[in-house]
């Protein structure tokens, strides 16, 4: 409570009665670097999604259903814990009645502050932008040094010069500058990577581009000289002063996705969609080749893990040690860099928790009596060859019931229906989403997450703008990468999800049409299938899928591993 007491004193100095502390950072990272974990530092809550409102007398933590239980364990009785997605959850803002509520404008976006202000009208408080981050004032020195490396053309397939040229063409002619605040956009554009953030090989930075001269001003804390034309490097902390120094120049920036500070401080702003987003979503041939290579490497690791899992069932292990073993198999490949999210290793009822992350000491032993005999593993890796993978498979521990098989088969049929789809150019993910759900719907089942997401090239595993969801209206285009991952979750029992990544390519059958091209190289378990539910075409798809995947990995498997995987698929 000492930290909270000190914070309240600083709040008073700044003339605010409440302060907003989100779990995310200035770049909206889901995985925040350690020195940006302000929420955890101030109160001890370690969940990846939360907002703490500190008033003079109260402490209110908003989080989602994944973390409410964890919050109760990590926080004491002084905290009120609120489920942020519960419709009545915002009633807790009544505690701010009559107060001035401060926030850090580099962390919050315009739409978030508009939402707080809307609630403020209802609950009688007002919002105030506070330039200094008050938690940073207490934490002291929070400067990090970025280890920046540049990627060669053999991996990126496009030089920074060419990328800069391509994006400047997308910025309105009258603009003098373009300000970029998205890490994945900047890292892609400059062909740089780093290790500031867990799971995402990016560097903490901002960028200002002079449109006419194509001069690059990069704000990053590094002592390295970067071999990039036209670049000047500045201290990360000087970004705001530089923007202010541009005064009446015409400055393009993505208003919706940038810190609200830019909207508040740029006099002559022009709202543009971040021009790098669409360009980086459509992979070039070199990037696609990197993806294919990474998927072959990753398939080997998954197949070895699959064999290991079954061979060690008798001895037993747990969800965490299984996830660790999978990482070791990935690490056997010299090109493996790191995982791109924390492995979801869920056995039985834990498989039904969509974002489950096992913790040592709290996870299930495998096998355990009374558990449903299904194991779900969703994981992915970054490889510096370079590519990014994301895959979900289920393993059968033996003794699956008709219900398990019916659900697994419905999920698989949905996956196949979508993966097999041929669709006209201009089709968006929202048009295709129902294909993956159709067979589940016909037996009264569904899943509450999206069906597919874009994937970054050695950046972030979740990348827009495309997606296969009920709401995503971005047309799917050739050379985009997307996941297909329908699932079904029976709370308290089991979870099912079959996920592959695909590249989108021109249809081989019809001009003007597109189709999916398989990237993932991991056979699909067949022992959980109810074959009487499958059509001949579906069986043919599955056989071809498993044959292609096995062919890609077999030379790197031992005879025992190969025999095992062949028998299971
Ligand atoms: Mn995924």
Coordinates of C-alpha atoms in Angstrom, one line a residue, residues 76-491:
X76 CA -6.0 -7.7 -1.0
X77 CA -9.4 -6.6 0.4
X78 CA -8.7 -3.0 -0.4
X79 CA -9.4 -3.7 -4.1
X80 CA -12.8 -4.0 -5.8
X81 CA -12.5 -6.4 -8.7
X82 CA -14.8 -5.8 -11.6
X83 CA -15.4 -8.0 -14.7
X84 CA -15.0 -5.3 -17.5
X85 CA -17.2 -7.2 -19.9
X86 CA -20.1 -7.5 -17.5
X87 CA -22.7 -4.8 -18.7
X88 CA -23.1 -3.4 -15.2
X89 CA -19.3 -3.4 -14.6
X90 CA -19.0 0.3 -15.5
X91 CA -21.2 1.2 -12.5
X92 CA -18.0 1.0 -10.5
X93 CA -17.0 4.3 -12.1
X94 CA -19.6 5.9 -9.7
X95 CA -16.6 6.0 -7.3
X96 CA -15.2 8.8 -9.5
X97 CA -18.3 11.1 -9.0
X98 CA -17.2 14.7 -8.8
X99 CA -13.5 13.9 -9.5
X100 CA -11.0 14.9 -12.1
X101 CA -9.7 11.6 -13.5
X102 CA -6.1 11.8 -14.8
X103 CA -4.6 9.5 -17.6
X104 CA -1.4 9.2 -19.6
X105 CA -2.1 10.4 -23.1
X106 CA 0.7 8.4 -24.6
X107 CA -1.0 5.2 -23.5
X108 CA -4.6 5.9 -24.1
X109 CA -6.2 6.1 -27.5
X110 CA -8.9 8.6 -28.7
X111 CA -11.7 6.1 -28.6
X112 CA -10.8 5.0 -25.1
X113 CA -10.9 8.5 -23.8
X114 CA -14.2 9.2 -25.6
X115 CA -15.6 6.2 -23.8
X116 CA -14.3 7.3 -20.4
X117 CA -15.8 10.8 -21.2
X118 CA -19.2 9.3 -22.1
X119 CA -19.2 7.4 -18.8
X120 CA -18.1 10.6 -17.1
X121 CA -21.3 12.4 -18.2
X122 CA -23.3 9.6 -16.6
X123 CA -21.3 9.3 -13.4
X124 CA -20.3 12.9 -13.0
X125 CA -16.5 13.0 -13.4
X126 CA -14.2 14.7 -16.0
X127 CA -11.0 13.4 -17.7
X128 CA -7.6 15.2 -17.7
X129 CA -4.6 14.4 -19.7
X130 CA -1.4 14.3 -17.5
X131 CA 1.8 14.5 -19.4
X132 CA 4.1 12.7 -16.9
X133 CA 3.2 9.1 -16.2
X134 CA 2.7 9.1 -12.5
X135 CA 3.7 5.5 -12.0
X136 CA 7.0 6.1 -13.8
X137 CA 7.7 9.0 -11.5
X138 CA 7.6 6.5 -8.6
X139 CA 9.3 3.6 -10.5
X140 CA 12.3 5.8 -11.2
X141 CA 14.6 5.1 -14.2
X142 CA 12.6 3.1 -16.7
X143 CA 14.9 3.5 -19.7
X144 CA 15.8 0.4 -21.6
X145 CA 18.4 -0.1 -24.3
X146 CA 17.2 -1.8 -27.4
X147 CA 19.2 -4.5 -29.1
X148 CA 18.4 -3.6 -32.7
X149 CA 19.4 -5.8 -35.6
X150 CA 18.7 -5.3 -39.2
X151 CA 17.4 -8.2 -41.4
X152 CA 19.1 -8.9 -44.7
X153 CA 17.2 -8.7 -48.1
X154 CA 17.4 -12.6 -48.3
X155 CA 14.9 -12.6 -45.4
X156 CA 12.8 -9.5 -46.0
X157 CA 12.5 -9.7 -49.7
X158 CA 12.1 -5.9 -49.9
X159 CA 14.6 -3.1 -49.1
X160 CA 13.7 -0.3 -46.7
X161 CA 14.1 2.2 -49.6
X162 CA 11.5 0.4 -51.6
X163 CA 9.2 0.1 -48.6
X164 CA 9.5 3.8 -47.8
X165 CA 8.8 4.6 -51.4
X166 CA 5.7 2.4 -51.4
X167 CA 4.2 4.0 -48.3
X168 CA 5.0 7.6 -49.2
X169 CA 2.9 6.9 -52.3
X170 CA 0.0 6.1 -50.0
X171 CA 0.2 9.3 -48.0
X172 CA -1.9 12.3 -49.2
X173 CA 0.3 14.7 -51.4
X174 CA -0.1 17.7 -49.2
X175 CA 1.5 16.1 -46.1
X176 CA 4.9 17.1 -44.9
X177 CA 5.4 14.3 -42.4
X178 CA 4.1 10.9 -41.5
X179 CA 4.2 9.8 -37.9
X180 CA 4.2 6.1 -37.2
X181 CA 3.7 4.7 -33.7
X182 CA 2.9 1.0 -34.5
X183 CA 5.9 -1.1 -33.6
X184 CA 5.1 -3.8 -36.2
X185 CA 4.8 -1.2 -38.9
X186 CA 8.1 0.5 -38.1
X187 CA 10.0 -2.8 -37.7
X188 CA 8.6 -4.1 -41.0
X189 CA 9.3 -0.8 -42.8
X190 CA 12.9 -0.5 -41.6
X191 CA 13.6 -4.3 -41.6
X192 CA 14.7 -4.2 -38.0
X193 CA 13.9 -6.6 -35.1
X194 CA 14.8 -6.7 -31.5
X195 CA 13.9 -8.3 -28.2
X196 CA 12.3 -5.6 -26.0
X197 CA 9.0 -7.4 -25.8
X198 CA 8.3 -11.0 -24.8
X199 CA 7.1 -13.2 -27.7
X200 CA 7.3 -10.3 -30.3
X201 CA 10.8 -9.6 -31.7
X202 CA 10.3 -5.9 -32.0
X203 CA 12.0 -2.8 -30.7
X204 CA 10.3 0.0 -28.7
X205 CA 10.4 3.0 -31.0
X206 CA 8.5 5.8 -32.8
X207 CA 9.2 7.2 -36.3
X208 CA 8.7 10.4 -38.2
X209 CA 9.2 10.3 -42.0
X210 CA 9.8 13.5 -44.0
X211 CA 7.7 12.9 -47.1
X212 CA 9.6 14.9 -49.7
X213 CA 13.1 14.1 -48.7
X214 CA 12.3 10.6 -47.4
X215 CA 14.4 11.3 -44.3
X216 CA 13.8 8.9 -41.5
X217 CA 13.8 10.1 -37.9
X218 CA 13.8 7.0 -35.7
X219 CA 13.3 7.4 -31.9
X220 CA 14.9 4.4 -30.2
X221 CA 17.3 3.9 -27.3
X222 CA 20.2 2.2 -29.0
X223 CA 23.9 2.7 -29.2
X224 CA 24.1 0.8 -32.5
X225 CA 24.6 2.4 -35.9
X226 CA 22.0 1.2 -38.3
X227 CA 22.8 0.5 -41.9
X228 CA 19.8 2.3 -43.3
X229 CA 19.8 5.1 -45.8
X230 CA 18.6 8.5 -44.7
X231 CA 18.2 7.6 -41.1
X232 CA 18.8 9.7 -38.0
X233 CA 18.5 8.2 -34.6
X234 CA 17.2 10.0 -31.5
X235 CA 16.6 9.2 -27.9
X236 CA 13.2 7.6 -27.5
X237 CA 12.2 10.2 -24.9
X238 CA 12.7 13.1 -27.3
X239 CA 9.9 11.9 -29.6
X240 CA 7.3 14.3 -28.1
X241 CA 9.6 17.3 -28.4
X242 CA 10.2 16.5 -32.0
X243 CA 6.6 16.3 -32.8
X244 CA 5.9 19.6 -31.0
X245 CA 8.8 21.1 -33.0
X246 CA 7.0 20.4 -36.3
X247 CA 4.5 23.1 -35.4
X248 CA 2.3 24.0 -38.3
X249 CA 3.5 21.4 -40.7
X250 CA 0.9 19.0 -42.2
X251 CA 1.3 15.7 -40.4
X252 CA -0.3 12.5 -41.4
X253 CA -1.0 9.9 -38.6
X254 CA -3.5 7.1 -37.9
X255 CA -5.7 8.9 -35.4
X256 CA -7.7 5.8 -34.3
X257 CA -4.7 3.7 -33.5
X258 CA -2.2 6.2 -32.2
X259 CA -1.8 7.7 -28.7
X260 CA -4.4 10.4 -28.1
X261 CA -1.4 12.7 -27.3
X262 CA -0.8 13.1 -31.1
X263 CA -4.4 14.3 -31.6
X264 CA -4.0 16.7 -28.7
X265 CA -0.7 18.1 -29.8
X266 CA -0.6 18.1 -33.6
X267 CA -2.2 21.3 -34.9
X268 CA -2.4 20.3 -38.5
X269 CA -3.1 16.6 -38.4
X270 CA -4.4 14.6 -41.3
X271 CA -6.0 11.3 -40.4
X272 CA -4.7 8.4 -42.5
X273 CA -4.8 4.7 -42.0
X274 CA -1.3 3.5 -41.2
X275 CA 0.0 2.9 -44.8
X276 CA 2.3 0.1 -43.7
X277 CA -0.5 -2.1 -42.5
X278 CA -1.9 -3.3 -45.8
X279 CA 1.5 -3.5 -47.5
X280 CA 3.0 -5.8 -44.8
X281 CA -0.2 -8.0 -44.7
X282 CA 0.5 -9.0 -48.3
X283 CA 3.6 -11.1 -48.1
X284 CA 6.3 -11.0 -50.8
X285 CA 7.7 -14.2 -52.3
X286 CA 10.8 -14.2 -50.0
X287 CA 8.6 -13.8 -46.9
X288 CA 6.3 -16.6 -48.1
X289 CA 9.4 -18.8 -48.6
X290 CA 10.5 -18.0 -45.0
X291 CA 7.0 -19.0 -43.8
X292 CA 7.2 -22.3 -45.6
X293 CA 10.6 -23.1 -44.2
X294 CA 9.5 -22.2 -40.7
X295 CA 6.5 -24.4 -41.0
X296 CA 8.6 -27.4 -42.0
X297 CA 10.8 -26.9 -39.0
X298 CA 7.8 -26.4 -36.8
X299 CA 6.1 -29.5 -38.1
X300 CA 9.1 -31.6 -37.1
X301 CA 8.9 -30.3 -33.6
X302 CA 5.2 -31.0 -33.3
X303 CA 5.5 -34.5 -34.6
X304 CA 8.4 -35.3 -32.2
X305 CA 6.3 -33.9 -29.4
X306 CA 3.3 -35.9 -30.4
X307 CA 5.3 -39.1 -30.2
X308 CA 7.0 -38.0 -26.9
X309 CA 3.6 -37.3 -25.4
X310 CA 2.2 -40.8 -26.0
X311 CA 5.5 -42.5 -25.1
X312 CA 5.5 -40.8 -21.7
X313 CA 1.9 -41.1 -20.8
X314 CA 2.6 -44.1 -18.6
X315 CA 5.2 -42.3 -16.6
X316 CA 3.1 -39.2 -16.5
X317 CA 4.0 -35.5 -16.7
X318 CA 2.0 -32.3 -16.4
X319 CA 0.7 -29.5 -18.6
X320 CA 3.7 -27.2 -17.9
X321 CA 6.3 -29.9 -18.5
X322 CA 4.6 -30.9 -21.7
X323 CA 4.7 -27.2 -22.9
X324 CA 8.4 -27.0 -21.9
X325 CA 9.2 -30.2 -23.8
X326 CA 7.5 -28.8 -26.9
X327 CA 9.7 -25.7 -26.7
X328 CA 12.8 -28.0 -26.4
X329 CA 11.8 -29.8 -29.6
X330 CA 11.5 -26.4 -31.3
X331 CA 14.8 -25.3 -29.9
X332 CA 16.5 -28.3 -31.6
X333 CA 16.3 -26.3 -34.8
X334 CA 19.0 -23.7 -34.9
X335 CA 16.7 -21.2 -36.6
X336 CA 14.2 -21.2 -33.7
X337 CA 14.2 -17.8 -31.9
X338 CA 11.3 -17.9 -29.4
X339 CA 7.7 -18.8 -29.0
X340 CA 5.3 -16.2 -30.2
X341 CA 2.8 -16.6 -27.3
X342 CA 2.7 -18.6 -24.1
X343 CA 1.8 -22.2 -25.1
X344 CA -1.8 -23.2 -24.4
X345 CA -1.3 -26.7 -23.0
X346 CA -4.7 -27.8 -21.8
X347 CA -5.7 -31.2 -20.7
X348 CA -9.4 -32.3 -20.2
X349 CA -11.4 -29.5 -18.7
X350 CA -8.5 -27.0 -19.0
X351 CA -8.8 -27.4 -22.8
X352 CA -12.2 -25.7 -22.5
X353 CA -10.5 -22.5 -21.2
X354 CA -9.8 -20.7 -24.5
X355 CA -6.7 -18.6 -23.3
X356 CA -5.6 -21.2 -20.7
X357 CA -2.0 -20.8 -19.6
X358 CA -0.8 -23.6 -17.2
X359 CA 1.2 -22.5 -14.2
X360 CA 3.6 -24.8 -12.3
X361 CA 2.0 -26.0 -9.1
X362 CA -1.6 -25.2 -10.3
X363 CA -1.7 -27.3 -13.5
X364 CA -3.1 -30.8 -14.2
X365 CA -1.1 -34.0 -14.1
X366 CA -1.4 -35.9 -17.4
X367 CA -3.1 -38.4 -17.2
X368 CA -5.4 -37.8 -14.3
X369 CA -8.3 -40.0 -13.3
X370 CA -11.8 -38.7 -14.3
X371 CA -10.5 -36.2 -16.9
X372 CA -11.8 -36.2 -20.4
X373 CA -9.1 -38.0 -22.5
X374 CA -8.4 -35.0 -24.8
X375 CA -5.3 -32.8 -24.8
X376 CA -5.2 -29.5 -26.6
X377 CA -2.0 -27.8 -27.5
X378 CA -1.9 -24.3 -29.2
X379 CA 1.5 -22.9 -29.8
X380 CA 3.8 -21.1 -32.2
X381 CA 7.3 -20.1 -32.9
X382 CA 9.4 -17.4 -34.5
X383 CA 12.2 -18.7 -36.7
X384 CA 14.9 -16.3 -38.0
X385 CA 14.9 -18.0 -41.4
X386 CA 12.4 -16.1 -41.1
X387 CA 8.8 -17.0 -40.4
X388 CA 6.2 -17.4 -37.8
X389 CA 4.0 -20.4 -37.0
X390 CA 0.7 -20.9 -35.1
X391 CA -0.8 -24.3 -34.7
X392 CA -3.4 -26.1 -32.6
X393 CA -3.8 -29.9 -32.4
X394 CA -5.6 -32.3 -30.1
X395 CA -4.1 -35.6 -28.9
X396 CA -6.3 -38.6 -28.0
X397 CA -5.3 -40.2 -24.7
X398 CA -7.6 -43.2 -25.4
X399 CA -11.2 -43.9 -24.4
X400 CA -12.8 -41.0 -26.3
X401 CA -16.6 -41.1 -26.2
X402 CA -19.1 -40.7 -29.0
X403 CA -19.6 -37.1 -27.9
X404 CA -15.9 -36.3 -28.1
X405 CA -15.8 -37.8 -31.6
X406 CA -18.9 -36.0 -32.8
X407 CA -17.5 -32.6 -31.7
X408 CA -14.0 -33.3 -33.0
X409 CA -15.5 -34.3 -36.4
X410 CA -17.8 -31.3 -36.6
X411 CA -14.8 -29.0 -35.9
X412 CA -12.7 -30.8 -38.5
X413 CA -15.5 -30.6 -41.1
X414 CA -15.8 -26.9 -40.5
X415 CA -12.0 -26.5 -40.9
X416 CA -12.1 -28.5 -44.2
X417 CA -15.1 -26.6 -45.5
X418 CA -13.3 -23.3 -45.1
X419 CA -9.8 -24.5 -46.1
X420 CA -11.4 -25.9 -49.3
X421 CA -13.3 -22.7 -50.1
X422 CA -12.8 -21.0 -53.5
X423 CA -14.1 -17.4 -53.3
X424 CA -14.2 -14.4 -55.5
X425 CA -11.7 -11.5 -55.0
X426 CA -13.3 -8.9 -52.7
X427 CA -14.6 -11.5 -50.3
X428 CA -14.0 -10.6 -46.7
X429 CA -13.5 -12.8 -43.6
X430 CA -17.0 -12.0 -42.4
X431 CA -18.4 -13.7 -45.5
X432 CA -16.5 -16.9 -44.9
X433 CA -16.8 -17.2 -41.1
X434 CA -20.0 -19.3 -41.2
X435 CA -18.4 -22.0 -43.3
X436 CA -16.2 -23.0 -40.4
X437 CA -19.2 -23.0 -38.0
X438 CA -21.8 -24.7 -40.2
X439 CA -21.4 -28.3 -39.1
X440 CA -21.3 -27.2 -35.4
X441 CA -24.4 -25.1 -35.8
X442 CA -26.2 -28.1 -37.3
X443 CA -25.8 -30.0 -34.0
X444 CA -26.6 -26.9 -31.9
X445 CA -23.0 -26.0 -31.0
X446 CA -20.7 -23.0 -31.6
X447 CA -17.6 -21.3 -30.4
X448 CA -17.2 -17.8 -29.0
X449 CA -13.9 -16.7 -30.7
X450 CA -13.0 -15.6 -34.2
X451 CA -12.2 -18.2 -36.8
X452 CA -9.0 -16.8 -38.2
X453 CA -6.4 -14.0 -37.9
X454 CA -3.6 -12.6 -40.0
X455 CA 0.0 -13.4 -39.0
X456 CA 3.1 -11.1 -39.0
X457 CA 6.4 -12.1 -40.7
X458 CA 8.7 -12.6 -37.7
X459 CA 6.7 -9.8 -35.9
X460 CA 3.5 -10.4 -34.0
X461 CA 1.5 -13.7 -34.4
X462 CA -1.7 -11.7 -34.5
X463 CA -1.7 -9.1 -37.3
X464 CA -4.4 -7.2 -39.1
X465 CA -6.1 -5.9 -41.0
X466 CA -7.7 -9.1 -42.3
X467 CA -9.4 -11.7 -40.2
X468 CA -12.1 -14.3 -40.4
X469 CA -14.6 -13.2 -37.9
X470 CA -18.3 -12.2 -38.0
X471 CA -17.3 -8.5 -38.3
X472 CA -14.1 -8.3 -40.3
X473 CA -14.9 -6.6 -43.7
X474 CA -11.4 -6.3 -45.1
X475 CA -11.2 -8.1 -48.4
X476 CA -8.9 -11.1 -48.4
X477 CA -6.1 -10.7 -50.9
X478 CA -3.5 -12.8 -52.6
X479 CA -0.4 -13.5 -50.4
X480 CA -2.1 -12.6 -47.1
X481 CA -1.6 -15.2 -44.4
X482 CA -4.5 -16.3 -42.2
X483 CA -5.2 -18.9 -39.6
X484 CA -8.3 -21.2 -39.8
X485 CA -9.1 -22.3 -36.3
X486 CA -12.7 -23.4 -35.5
X487 CA -13.2 -25.0 -32.1
X488 CA -15.7 -26.3 -29.6
X489 CA -15.5 -26.0 -25.8
X490 CA -17.5 -27.9 -23.2
X491 CA -17.0 -26.1 -19.9

